[in-house]
Coordinates of C-alpha atoms and ligand atoms in Angstrom, one line a residue:
X11 CA 38.2 -47.6 -303.0
X12 CA 35.4 -49.0 -300.9
X13 CA 32.1 -47.8 -302.4
X14 CA 29.3 -47.4 -299.9
X15 CA 26.4 -49.7 -300.7
X16 CA 24.5 -49.9 -297.5
X17 CA 21.0 -49.7 -299.0
X18 CA 21.4 -52.3 -301.6
X19 CA 21.4 -56.1 -301.4
X20 CA 19.9 -55.9 -297.9
X21 CA 17.1 -58.3 -298.9
X22 CA 17.8 -61.9 -299.9
X23 CA 15.9 -62.9 -303.0
X24 CA 12.7 -64.6 -301.8
X25 CA 12.0 -67.2 -304.4
X26 CA 15.4 -68.8 -304.9
X27 CA 18.2 -70.0 -302.6
X28 CA 20.4 -67.1 -301.7
X29 CA 23.1 -66.6 -304.3
X30 CA 25.3 -64.6 -302.1
X31 CA 25.0 -62.8 -298.8
X32 CA 25.7 -59.1 -299.3
X33 CA 28.6 -58.6 -296.9
X34 CA 30.5 -61.5 -298.5
X35 CA 30.0 -59.9 -301.9
X36 CA 31.3 -56.6 -300.8
X37 CA 34.3 -58.1 -299.0
X38 CA 35.2 -60.3 -302.0
X39 CA 35.0 -57.3 -304.3
X40 CA 36.9 -55.0 -302.0
X41 CA 39.7 -57.5 -301.6
X42 CA 39.9 -58.2 -305.3
X43 CA 40.2 -54.5 -306.0
X44 CA 42.8 -54.1 -303.2
X45 CA 44.9 -56.9 -304.6
X46 CA 44.8 -55.4 -308.1
X47 CA 45.8 -52.1 -306.8
X48 CA 48.6 -53.5 -304.7
X49 CA 49.9 -55.3 -307.8
X50 CA 49.7 -52.2 -309.9
X51 CA 51.4 -50.1 -307.2
X52 CA 54.2 -52.5 -306.8
X53 CA 54.9 -52.5 -310.6
X54 CA 54.7 -48.8 -310.8
X55 CA 56.9 -48.4 -307.7
X56 CA 59.7 -50.5 -309.0
X57 CA 59.7 -49.0 -312.4
X58 CA 60.0 -45.5 -311.0
X59 CA 62.5 -46.5 -308.3
X60 CA 60.0 -45.5 -305.7
X61 CA 60.7 -41.9 -306.5
X62 CA 57.1 -40.7 -306.9
X63 CA 54.5 -43.3 -306.1
X64 CA 51.1 -42.2 -307.4
X65 CA 47.8 -43.2 -305.8
X66 CA 45.9 -45.4 -308.2
X67 CA 42.2 -44.9 -308.3
X68 CA 39.7 -47.3 -309.8
X69 CA 36.7 -45.8 -311.5
X70 CA 33.1 -46.7 -310.7
X71 CA 32.3 -49.4 -313.3
X72 CA 29.1 -50.5 -315.0
X73 CA 29.1 -53.5 -317.3
X74 CA 26.2 -53.4 -319.9
X75 CA 25.1 -56.7 -321.3
X76 CA 23.0 -55.6 -324.2
X77 CA 22.5 -55.4 -328.0
X78 CA 24.2 -53.0 -330.4
X79 CA 22.0 -50.4 -332.1
X80 CA 23.6 -49.3 -335.3
X81 CA 21.6 -46.0 -335.0
X82 CA 23.3 -45.4 -331.7
X83 CA 20.2 -44.1 -329.9
X84 CA 19.6 -47.1 -327.8
X85 CA 21.3 -50.4 -326.8
X86 CA 25.0 -50.6 -325.9
X87 CA 25.7 -47.2 -327.5
X88 CA 23.2 -45.4 -325.3
X89 CA 24.5 -47.2 -322.3
X90 CA 28.1 -46.3 -322.9
X91 CA 27.2 -42.6 -323.5
X92 CA 24.9 -42.4 -320.5
X93 CA 27.5 -43.9 -318.1
X94 CA 30.3 -41.7 -319.6
X95 CA 28.2 -38.6 -319.1
X96 CA 27.8 -39.5 -315.5
X97 CA 31.5 -40.1 -315.0
X98 CA 31.3 -43.9 -314.8
X99 CA 33.3 -46.4 -316.8
X100 CA 31.2 -48.7 -319.0
X101 CA 32.4 -52.0 -320.4
X102 CA 30.1 -53.9 -322.8
X103 CA 29.1 -57.5 -323.5
X104 CA 27.3 -57.5 -326.8
X105 CA 24.4 -60.1 -327.0
X106 CA 23.2 -59.2 -330.5
X107 CA 23.9 -56.8 -333.4
X108 CA 20.9 -55.0 -334.8
X109 CA 20.5 -53.1 -338.0
X110 CA 18.4 -50.2 -336.7
X111 CA 17.7 -46.6 -337.5
X112 CA 15.0 -43.9 -336.8
X113 CA 12.5 -45.9 -338.9
X114 CA 12.8 -49.2 -337.0
X115 CA 14.7 -52.4 -336.8
X116 CA 15.7 -53.9 -340.1
X117 CA 17.6 -56.9 -338.9
X118 CA 19.0 -58.8 -335.9
X119 CA 22.1 -60.9 -335.7
X120 CA 22.3 -62.8 -332.5
X121 CA 25.7 -63.5 -330.9
X122 CA 26.2 -67.2 -330.0
X123 CA 25.5 -67.9 -326.3
X124 CA 29.0 -69.4 -325.8
X125 CA 30.5 -66.2 -327.1
X126 CA 28.4 -64.1 -324.8
X127 CA 29.7 -66.3 -322.0
X128 CA 33.3 -65.7 -323.2
X129 CA 32.8 -61.9 -323.2
X130 CA 31.3 -62.0 -319.7
X131 CA 34.3 -64.1 -318.4
X132 CA 36.8 -61.7 -320.0
X133 CA 35.3 -58.6 -318.3
X134 CA 34.0 -60.0 -315.0
X135 CA 37.2 -62.0 -314.2
X136 CA 39.5 -59.0 -314.7
X137 CA 37.9 -55.6 -314.5
X138 CA 36.3 -55.2 -311.0
X139 CA 32.8 -54.4 -312.2
X140 CA 30.5 -52.7 -309.7
X141 CA 27.1 -52.9 -311.3
X142 CA 25.8 -55.0 -314.2
X143 CA 23.0 -53.6 -316.3
X144 CA 21.1 -55.8 -318.8
X145 CA 19.3 -54.7 -322.0
X146 CA 18.5 -56.9 -325.0
X147 CA 18.8 -60.5 -324.0
X148 CA 17.7 -62.3 -327.1
X149 CA 17.2 -65.8 -325.8
X150 CA 16.6 -67.7 -322.6
X151 CA 20.0 -69.3 -323.1
X152 CA 21.7 -65.9 -322.8
X153 CA 19.7 -65.3 -319.5
X154 CA 21.0 -68.6 -318.2
X155 CA 24.6 -67.8 -319.2
X156 CA 24.4 -64.4 -317.5
X157 CA 22.9 -65.9 -314.3
X158 CA 25.7 -68.5 -314.1
X159 CA 28.4 -65.8 -314.7
X160 CA 27.0 -63.6 -312.0
X161 CA 27.1 -66.5 -309.6
X162 CA 30.8 -67.0 -310.5
X163 CA 31.6 -63.3 -310.4
X164 CA 29.2 -61.5 -308.0
X165 CA 28.8 -57.8 -308.4
X166 CA 27.3 -55.2 -306.1
X167 CA 24.1 -54.6 -307.9
X168 CA 22.2 -55.9 -310.9
X169 CA 19.9 -53.6 -313.0
X170 CA 17.6 -55.4 -315.3
X171 CA 15.9 -53.6 -318.2
X172 CA 13.6 -56.3 -319.5
X173 CA 13.8 -55.2 -323.2
X174 CA 11.3 -57.1 -325.3
X175 CA 10.0 -55.0 -328.1
X176 CA 11.4 -51.8 -329.6
X177 CA 9.2 -48.7 -329.7
X178 CA 8.9 -49.2 -333.4
X179 CA 7.2 -52.6 -332.6
X180 CA 10.0 -54.9 -333.6
X181 CA 10.7 -58.0 -331.4
X182 CA 14.1 -58.0 -329.6
X183 CA 13.8 -61.1 -327.6
X184 CA 12.4 -64.6 -328.0
X185 CA 9.1 -65.2 -326.1
X186 CA 10.8 -67.8 -324.0
X187 CA 13.1 -65.1 -322.5
X188 CA 10.0 -64.0 -320.5
X189 CA 10.2 -67.1 -318.4
X190 CA 14.0 -66.7 -318.0
X191 CA 13.4 -63.2 -316.5
X192 CA 10.6 -64.4 -314.3
X193 CA 12.2 -67.7 -313.1
X194 CA 15.9 -66.8 -313.0
X195 CA 17.1 -63.3 -313.4
X196 CA 14.5 -61.2 -311.4
X197 CA 15.4 -63.0 -308.2
X198 CA 19.0 -61.7 -308.6
X199 CA 18.0 -58.2 -309.6
X200 CA 18.2 -55.1 -307.4
X201 CA 15.8 -53.3 -309.7
X202 CA 13.8 -54.2 -312.9
X203 CA 12.6 -51.4 -315.1
X204 CA 9.9 -52.5 -317.5
X205 CA 8.0 -50.0 -319.7
X206 CA 4.2 -50.3 -320.0
X207 CA 4.2 -53.0 -322.6
X208 CA 6.9 -55.1 -320.9
X209 CA 5.1 -54.9 -317.5
X210 CA 2.0 -56.1 -319.2
X211 CA 3.8 -59.0 -321.0
X212 CA 5.5 -60.0 -317.7
X213 CA 2.1 -60.2 -316.0
X214 CA 0.1 -62.2 -318.6
X215 CA -0.8 -59.5 -321.2
X216 CA -3.5 -57.3 -319.7
X217 CA -2.7 -53.7 -321.0
X218 CA -1.7 -51.0 -318.5
X219 CA -3.7 -47.8 -319.1
X220 CA -3.6 -45.8 -316.0
X221 CA -1.3 -44.8 -313.1
X222 CA -3.4 -47.2 -310.9
X223 CA -2.6 -50.0 -313.3
X224 CA 1.1 -49.1 -313.1
X225 CA 1.0 -49.2 -309.3
X226 CA -0.7 -52.7 -309.3
X227 CA 1.8 -53.9 -311.9
X228 CA 4.8 -52.7 -309.9
X229 CA 3.6 -54.6 -306.9
X230 CA 2.9 -57.8 -308.9
X231 CA 6.3 -57.6 -310.5
X232 CA 7.9 -57.2 -307.1
X233 CA 6.4 -60.5 -306.2
X234 CA 8.5 -62.1 -309.0
X235 CA 11.6 -61.5 -306.9
X236 CA 13.5 -58.2 -307.6
X237 CA 14.3 -55.9 -304.7
X238 CA 12.9 -52.8 -306.4
X239 CA 10.6 -52.2 -309.4
X240 CA 10.3 -49.1 -311.7
X241 CA 7.4 -49.2 -314.1
X242 CA 8.1 -46.5 -316.7
X243 CA 5.3 -44.5 -318.1
X244 CA 6.9 -42.9 -321.1
X245 CA 4.2 -44.4 -323.3
X246 CA 1.3 -43.6 -321.0
X247 CA -1.2 -41.8 -323.4
X248 CA -3.1 -38.7 -322.4
X249 CA -0.5 -37.7 -319.8
X250 CA 1.1 -34.3 -319.8
X251 CA 3.6 -35.5 -317.2
X252 CA 6.0 -38.4 -317.7
X253 CA 5.1 -40.5 -314.7
X254 CA 7.0 -43.5 -313.4
X255 CA 6.1 -45.8 -310.5
X256 CA 8.8 -46.9 -308.1
X257 CA 8.1 -49.7 -305.6
X258 CA 10.5 -50.8 -302.9
X259 CA 8.4 -53.5 -301.3
X260 CA 6.7 -51.1 -299.0
X261 CA 6.0 -47.7 -300.5
X262 CA 4.9 -46.8 -304.0
X263 CA 6.5 -43.5 -305.1
X264 CA 5.0 -41.7 -308.0
X265 CA 7.9 -40.0 -309.9
X266 CA 6.7 -37.1 -312.1
X267 CA 8.6 -35.2 -314.7
X268 CA 7.6 -32.8 -317.4
X269 CA 6.7 -34.6 -320.6
X270 CA 9.0 -33.2 -323.3
X271 CA 7.3 -32.7 -326.7
X272 CA 9.8 -34.3 -329.1
X273 CA 10.2 -37.1 -331.6
X274 CA 13.6 -37.8 -330.2
X275 CA 12.8 -40.4 -327.5
X276 CA 14.6 -43.4 -329.0
X277 CA 16.6 -45.0 -326.2
X278 CA 15.0 -43.4 -323.1
X279 CA 14.6 -46.8 -321.5
X280 CA 18.2 -47.9 -322.0
X281 CA 19.4 -44.6 -320.8
X282 CA 17.3 -44.6 -317.7
X283 CA 18.5 -48.1 -316.7
X284 CA 22.2 -47.2 -317.4
X285 CA 21.9 -44.0 -315.4
X286 CA 20.5 -45.9 -312.5
X287 CA 23.4 -48.4 -312.8
X288 CA 25.9 -45.5 -313.0
X289 CA 24.5 -43.8 -309.9
X290 CA 24.5 -47.1 -308.0
X291 CA 28.1 -47.7 -309.0
X292 CA 28.9 -44.2 -307.5
X293 CA 27.3 -45.2 -304.3
X294 CA 23.8 -43.8 -304.4
X295 CA 20.9 -45.4 -302.7
X296 CA 18.3 -46.8 -305.0
X297 CA 15.6 -44.1 -304.9
X298 CA 18.2 -41.4 -305.3
X299 CA 19.7 -43.2 -308.2
X300 CA 16.3 -43.5 -309.9
X301 CA 15.5 -39.8 -309.3
X302 CA 18.9 -38.7 -310.7
X303 CA 18.3 -41.0 -313.8
X304 CA 14.9 -39.5 -314.4
X305 CA 16.2 -36.0 -314.2
X306 CA 19.0 -36.9 -316.6
X307 CA 16.6 -38.3 -319.2
X308 CA 14.3 -35.4 -318.9
X309 CA 17.1 -32.9 -319.3
X310 CA 18.6 -34.8 -322.3
X311 CA 15.2 -34.9 -324.1
X312 CA 14.7 -31.2 -323.5
X313 CA 18.1 -30.3 -324.7
X314 CA 17.7 -32.5 -327.8
X315 CA 14.0 -31.8 -328.6
X316 CA 14.6 -30.1 -331.9
X317 CA 17.6 -32.2 -333.0
X318 CA 17.3 -33.6 -336.5
X319 CA 18.9 -37.0 -337.1
X320 CA 17.3 -39.5 -339.5
X321 CA 14.0 -39.3 -341.3
X322 CA 12.0 -41.8 -339.3
X323 CA 9.4 -41.2 -336.6
X324 CA 11.7 -41.7 -333.6
X325 CA 15.1 -40.0 -333.4
X326 CA 18.0 -40.4 -330.9
X327 CA 18.9 -37.7 -328.3
X328 CA 22.1 -36.2 -327.2
X329 CA 23.5 -37.8 -324.0
X330 CA 26.4 -35.3 -323.8
X331 CA 24.2 -32.2 -323.3
X332 CA 25.9 -31.3 -320.0
X333 CA 29.2 -30.9 -321.8
X334 CA 27.6 -28.4 -324.1
X335 CA 25.2 -26.4 -321.9
X336 CA 25.8 -26.0 -318.2
X337 CA 22.2 -24.7 -317.8
X338 CA 21.1 -28.3 -318.4
X339 CA 23.3 -29.6 -315.6
X340 CA 20.2 -30.0 -313.4
X341 CA 20.2 -33.7 -312.5
X342 CA 22.4 -33.3 -309.4
X343 CA 19.9 -31.0 -307.6
X344 CA 16.6 -32.5 -306.7
X345 CA 13.6 -31.0 -308.4
X346 CA 11.2 -28.7 -306.7
X347 CA 9.8 -29.9 -303.4
X348 CA 6.3 -28.3 -302.7
X349 CA 7.0 -28.3 -299.0
X350 CA 9.6 -25.6 -299.6
X351 CA 6.6 -23.2 -300.1
X352 CA 5.9 -23.4 -296.3
X353 CA 7.4 -20.1 -295.3
X354 CA 8.1 -18.2 -298.5
X355 CA 10.0 -14.9 -298.0
X356 CA 9.7 -12.2 -300.7
X357 CA 12.2 -9.4 -300.4
X358 CA 11.3 -5.9 -301.3
X359 CA 13.9 -3.3 -302.3
X360 CA 12.0 -0.3 -301.0
X361 CA 11.6 -1.9 -297.5
X362 CA 15.3 -2.8 -297.4
X363 CA 16.2 0.7 -298.2
X364 CA 13.8 2.1 -295.6
X365 CA 15.4 -0.1 -292.9
X366 CA 18.9 0.5 -294.2
X367 CA 19.8 -3.2 -294.8
X368 CA 21.4 -4.8 -297.8
X369 CA 19.5 -7.5 -299.8
X370 CA 22.0 -10.1 -298.6
X371 CA 21.4 -9.1 -294.9
X372 CA 17.7 -9.4 -295.5
X373 CA 18.0 -12.9 -297.0
X374 CA 20.4 -14.1 -294.4
X375 CA 18.1 -12.9 -291.6
X376 CA 15.0 -14.6 -293.2
X377 CA 16.9 -17.9 -293.5
X378 CA 18.1 -17.6 -289.9
X379 CA 14.5 -17.2 -288.8
X380 CA 13.4 -20.3 -290.8
X381 CA 12.3 -19.2 -294.2
X382 CA 12.0 -22.2 -296.5
X383 CA 12.3 -20.4 -299.9
X384 CA 13.4 -16.9 -301.0
X385 CA 12.2 -14.8 -303.8
X386 CA 14.1 -11.6 -304.8
X387 CA 11.7 -9.0 -305.9
X388 CA 13.9 -6.1 -307.0
X389 CA 11.8 -3.6 -308.9
X390 CA 14.3 -0.7 -308.8
X391 CA 17.8 -2.2 -309.0
X392 CA 20.0 -1.8 -312.1
X393 CA 20.4 -5.1 -313.9
X394 CA 24.1 -5.4 -313.2
X395 CA 23.8 -4.6 -309.6
X396 CA 20.8 -7.0 -309.4
X397 CA 22.9 -9.9 -310.8
X398 CA 25.7 -9.2 -308.4
X399 CA 23.5 -9.2 -305.3
X400 CA 21.5 -12.2 -306.6
X401 CA 24.8 -14.2 -306.9
X402 CA 25.7 -13.2 -303.3
X403 CA 22.2 -14.2 -302.1
X404 CA 22.5 -17.5 -304.0
X405 CA 25.6 -18.4 -302.0
X406 CA 23.8 -17.8 -298.8
X407 CA 20.8 -19.8 -299.9
X408 CA 22.9 -22.7 -301.2
X409 CA 24.8 -23.0 -297.9
X410 CA 21.4 -23.4 -296.1
X411 CA 19.8 -25.5 -298.9
X412 CA 17.1 -23.0 -299.4
X413 CA 15.9 -22.4 -303.0
X414 CA 16.3 -18.9 -304.4
X415 CA 13.8 -17.6 -307.0
X416 CA 14.0 -14.3 -309.0
X417 CA 10.8 -12.3 -309.5
X418 CA 10.0 -11.6 -313.2
X419 CA 13.6 -11.5 -314.5
X420 CA 14.3 -14.8 -316.3
X421 CA 17.5 -13.2 -317.6
X422 CA 18.8 -12.4 -314.1
X423 CA 17.8 -16.0 -313.0
X424 CA 19.9 -17.4 -315.9
X425 CA 22.8 -15.1 -315.3
X426 CA 23.1 -15.8 -311.6
X427 CA 22.2 -19.5 -311.7
X428 CA 19.2 -19.1 -309.4
X429 CA 16.9 -22.1 -308.8
X430 CA 14.0 -20.5 -310.7
X431 CA 11.7 -17.6 -311.3
X432 CA 8.3 -16.3 -310.2
X433 CA 6.3 -14.7 -313.0
X434 CA 3.1 -12.6 -312.9
X435 CA 0.2 -12.7 -315.4
X436 CA 1.8 -9.8 -317.4
X437 CA 5.4 -11.0 -317.2
X438 CA 7.0 -13.5 -319.5
X439 CA 4.6 -16.5 -320.1
X440 CA 5.5 -19.5 -318.0
X441 CA 5.8 -21.6 -321.1
X442 CA 8.5 -19.3 -322.6
X443 CA 10.2 -19.2 -319.2
X444 CA 10.3 -23.0 -319.2
X445 CA 11.7 -23.2 -322.7
X446 CA 14.5 -20.8 -321.7
X447 CA 15.2 -22.2 -318.2
X448 CA 14.9 -26.0 -319.0
X449 CA 13.1 -28.6 -317.0
X450 CA 15.2 -28.5 -313.8
X451 CA 14.4 -25.0 -312.7
X452 CA 11.4 -23.9 -310.5
X453 CA 8.7 -21.8 -312.1
X454 CA 5.9 -20.1 -310.1
X455 CA 3.0 -18.2 -311.5
X456 CA 0.7 -15.6 -309.8
X457 CA -2.9 -16.7 -310.3
X458 CA -6.2 -15.2 -309.2
X459 CA -8.6 -17.6 -310.9
X460 CA -9.0 -21.3 -311.5
X461 CA -8.5 -20.7 -315.3
X462 CA -5.2 -19.0 -314.7
X463 CA -4.2 -22.0 -312.4
X464 CA -5.1 -24.4 -315.1
X465 CA -3.0 -22.5 -317.7
X466 CA 0.0 -22.3 -315.4
X467 CA -0.1 -26.1 -315.0
X468 CA -0.5 -26.6 -318.8
X469 CA 2.5 -24.3 -319.4
X470 CA 4.8 -26.3 -317.2
X471 CA 4.8 -24.3 -313.9
X472 CA 5.7 -26.0 -310.6
X473 CA 3.5 -24.0 -308.3
X474 CA 1.2 -21.1 -308.2
X475 CA 1.0 -18.0 -305.9
X476 CA -2.6 -17.0 -305.2
X477 CA -3.6 -13.6 -303.9
X478 CA -3.9 -11.0 -302.7
X479 CA -5.7 -12.9 -300.0
X480 CA -6.0 -9.7 -298.0
X481 CA -5.5 -6.0 -299.0
X482 CA -1.9 -5.1 -299.2
X483 CA 0.2 -2.0 -299.7
X484 CA 3.1 -3.9 -301.3
X485 CA 1.3 -4.0 -304.7
X486 CA -0.7 -1.1 -306.1
X487 CA -4.1 -1.8 -307.8
X488 CA -4.0 -5.4 -306.7
X489 CA -7.4 -7.0 -306.6
X490 CA -8.1 -8.9 -303.4
X491 CA -9.3 -12.5 -303.9
X492 CA -10.1 -13.1 -300.3
X493 CA -10.2 -16.5 -298.5
X494 CA -13.0 -17.7 -300.7
X495 CA -11.1 -16.9 -303.9
X496 CA -8.0 -18.6 -302.5
X497 CA -10.0 -21.7 -301.6
X498 CA -11.6 -21.9 -305.1
X499 CA -8.1 -21.6 -306.8
X500 CA -6.6 -24.2 -304.5
X501 CA -9.5 -26.7 -305.2
X502 CA -9.1 -26.2 -309.0
X503 CA -5.3 -26.2 -309.1
X504 CA -3.3 -29.3 -310.0
X505 CA -0.2 -27.5 -308.7
X506 CA 0.7 -26.7 -305.1
X507 CA -0.3 -23.3 -304.0
X508 CA 1.3 -20.6 -301.8
X509 CA -1.0 -17.9 -300.5
X510 CA 0.1 -14.2 -300.7
X511 CA -1.0 -10.8 -300.0
X512 CA -1.5 -9.0 -296.6
X513 CA -0.6 -12.1 -294.6
X514 CA 1.1 -11.7 -291.2
X515 CA 1.2 -13.1 -287.7
X516 CA -2.4 -12.1 -287.0
X517 CA -4.0 -13.9 -289.9
X518 CA -1.5 -16.6 -291.0
X519 CA -3.2 -19.3 -289.0
X520 CA -6.7 -18.7 -290.5
X521 CA -5.2 -19.0 -294.0
X522 CA -3.4 -22.3 -293.3
X523 CA -6.6 -23.6 -291.7
X524 CA -8.8 -23.4 -294.8
X525 CA -8.0 -27.1 -295.0
X526 CA -7.1 -27.7 -298.7
X527 CA -4.2 -30.1 -299.0
X528 CA -2.4 -28.4 -301.9
X529 CA -2.1 -25.1 -300.0
X530 CA 1.5 -25.6 -298.9
X531 CA 2.4 -22.3 -297.3
X532 CA 2.3 -18.6 -297.2
X533 CA 4.4 -16.0 -298.9
X534 CA 5.2 -12.8 -297.0
X535 CA 6.7 -9.5 -297.8
X536 CA 5.9 -6.6 -295.3
X537 CA 5.3 -8.8 -292.2
X538 CA 9.0 -9.9 -292.5
X539 CA 10.9 -7.1 -294.3
X540 CA 9.0 -4.0 -293.1
X541 CA 10.0 -4.8 -289.6
X542 CA 13.1 -4.0 -287.5
X543 CA 14.2 -7.5 -286.9
X544 CA 13.6 -9.8 -289.9
X545 CA 14.9 -13.0 -288.2
X546 CA 12.6 -12.5 -285.1
X547 CA 9.5 -11.9 -287.3
X548 CA 10.3 -14.9 -289.4
X549 CA 10.7 -17.1 -286.3
X550 CA 7.4 -15.9 -284.9
X551 CA 5.6 -16.6 -288.2
X552 CA 7.2 -20.0 -288.4
X553 CA 5.9 -21.0 -285.1
X554 CA 2.4 -19.8 -286.0
X555 CA 2.5 -21.9 -289.1
X556 CA 3.8 -24.9 -287.4
X557 CA 1.0 -24.6 -284.8
X558 CA -1.6 -24.3 -287.6
X559 CA -0.2 -27.4 -289.3
X560 CA -0.2 -29.5 -286.2
X561 CA -3.8 -28.5 -285.6
X562 CA -4.9 -29.4 -289.1
X563 CA -2.6 -32.4 -289.3
X564 CA -0.9 -31.0 -292.4
X565 CA 2.6 -32.2 -293.0
X566 CA 5.3 -29.7 -292.4
Ligands
ATP602 N1 8.6 -37.3 -323.8 C1 9.2 -37.5 -322.6 N2 9.4 -36.5 -321.8 C2 10.0 -36.7 -320.5 N3 10.3 -38.0 -320.1 C3 10.1 -39.0 -320.9 C4 9.5 -38.9 -322.2 N4 9.3 -40.1 -322.7 C5 9.8 -41.0 -321.8 N5 10.2 -40.4 -320.7 C6 10.9 -40.9 -319.5 O1 11.9 -41.7 -319.9 C7 12.1 -42.8 -319.1 C8 12.0 -44.1 -320.0 O2 10.7 -44.4 -320.2 P1 10.0 -45.1 -321.4 O3 8.6 -45.6 -321.0 O4 10.1 -44.3 -322.6 O5 11.0 -46.4 -321.6 P2 11.1 -47.4 -322.8 O6 9.8 -47.5 -323.5 O7 11.7 -48.6 -322.2 O8 12.2 -46.6 -323.7 P3 12.7 -47.1 -325.2 O9 12.1 -46.1 -326.1 O10 14.2 -47.0 -325.0 O11 12.3 -48.5 -325.4 C9 11.0 -42.7 -318.0 O12 11.5 -42.1 -316.9 C10 9.9 -41.9 -318.7 O13 9.1 -41.2 -317.8
HMH603 C1 19.7 -52.9 -329.3 C2 18.5 -52.3 -328.7 N1 18.3 -52.5 -327.3 C3 17.2 -51.9 -326.8 C4 16.3 -51.2 -327.5 C5 15.1 -50.6 -326.8 O1 15.0 -49.3 -327.0 C6 16.5 -51.1 -328.9 N2 15.7 -50.4 -329.7 N3 17.7 -51.7 -329.4
MG604 MG1 9.5 -45.5 -324.9

């Protein structure tokens, strides 16, 4: 099986002589895998008299070179569970055995370098490893042994988690390992993933306190030779988000996730690096692999937040959450993209009835006209009927990659597997909705004031809907906030905003032109669905919005 690996290994390490050119590595690997398969097929064929030859399939394969954690939250144990959860085979070369639990590290027994080398030879010479991931490398000697082994047995990608100190403060590698990383291993690495303390140590010791420090650090570590850098912000204090900085040599990406309130964070770093390695082994590009890994860690922490193992301050979490709860199977779909708010279509059951169209016809037509997100607002439907039609709408939305939200009804969103919910100020609180839906679902909140916008953000919402901007007949007794109210909320909001209420072709442009960057789009009910042809009206609105954006230089 040839695994696509276009985006990796395209840059030759800059501060060493090239160890291998990428095409040669891939060809060598492919031919080794082919030879092994041919040999196996031949054996199988003769034994079975050629009666029923089976196609043999190698699994994507990560080798972790790391320490054992007796508490099984971090180290080799975390790596094997994370790869297994993502469908990737994980072999393991053990560099040290630690006596460790939820209190801290009680002891370390280092494996002799010659025996680390022997393990590396055993695995790499035989087992067609795709990606090597490193964790605890206790000495510079082990770093050297690893570099030599990788020169002998090249792999497609190398993920280096420069583990130095455990979160409990215990030392896991000798100080000299630092120079091994900087002078030898980083130049071979496709990505290095330091946490705040490790990034600081690699760069001479100045502490990293802000996202700006993280950005600078990512760029400086890039200059030590790796192809990509991820500075992890799990330990960034005063941050309600879990923010990581990813640098690819050109662009700094700020990756934000919800910070899960839990004591069970032991092994997040090992898991993150293993998930990146697993996704690379499956053929993902680097940024995609990092995003998948982050979603996996966030979901695992959320699922395990109340788990009770051990009596110390930092517990392990459950890597196998996806086996147990399909609702947490969220890593495969990208998290909310604020640009999806651009043309936000909100269906209305009364209007559909009036025009004699089904809810699915309405959704289909809005998507055909260019709607970028759909919300089902069914005030009158019976629950069972609502779930059935929501499932049908979800199928339509999925095939066009348009997110589907459910108004108010968290139960219906869960039952049909929708992408999220939109809640009003008197509906279920966003915080409760987040607890029920998990971190991967989209949550929007209707807000009329800066204080409500602040609360929505604190409660873990993804966006806010602000309005009614103009008077509307869709909602009775709805207070109009006007353009000034909208602007005030946008300026105060840390979340992206979609404007709603009485917006149509005549006034959409003026709304988009208020010129606040986090106003991402408009939400529309009557101007789309209280019309004869929904697709035509959507198309017209889309062109008005595109026009407004090109005039104000907003991104579409
Ligand atoms: N409480 C949390 N909620 C959500 N994500 C988190 C939380 N803590 C850490 N993360 C995420 O987990 C990943 C690992 O980051 P972290 O900074 O914890 O690594 P680390 O310190 O190397 O971990 P370890 O505890 O294994 O040493 C990052 O993507 C980070 O943003
Ligand atoms: C064995 C081992 N590797 C890595 C870490 C870092 O979390 C740890 N605590 N233990
Ligand atoms: Mg940590």
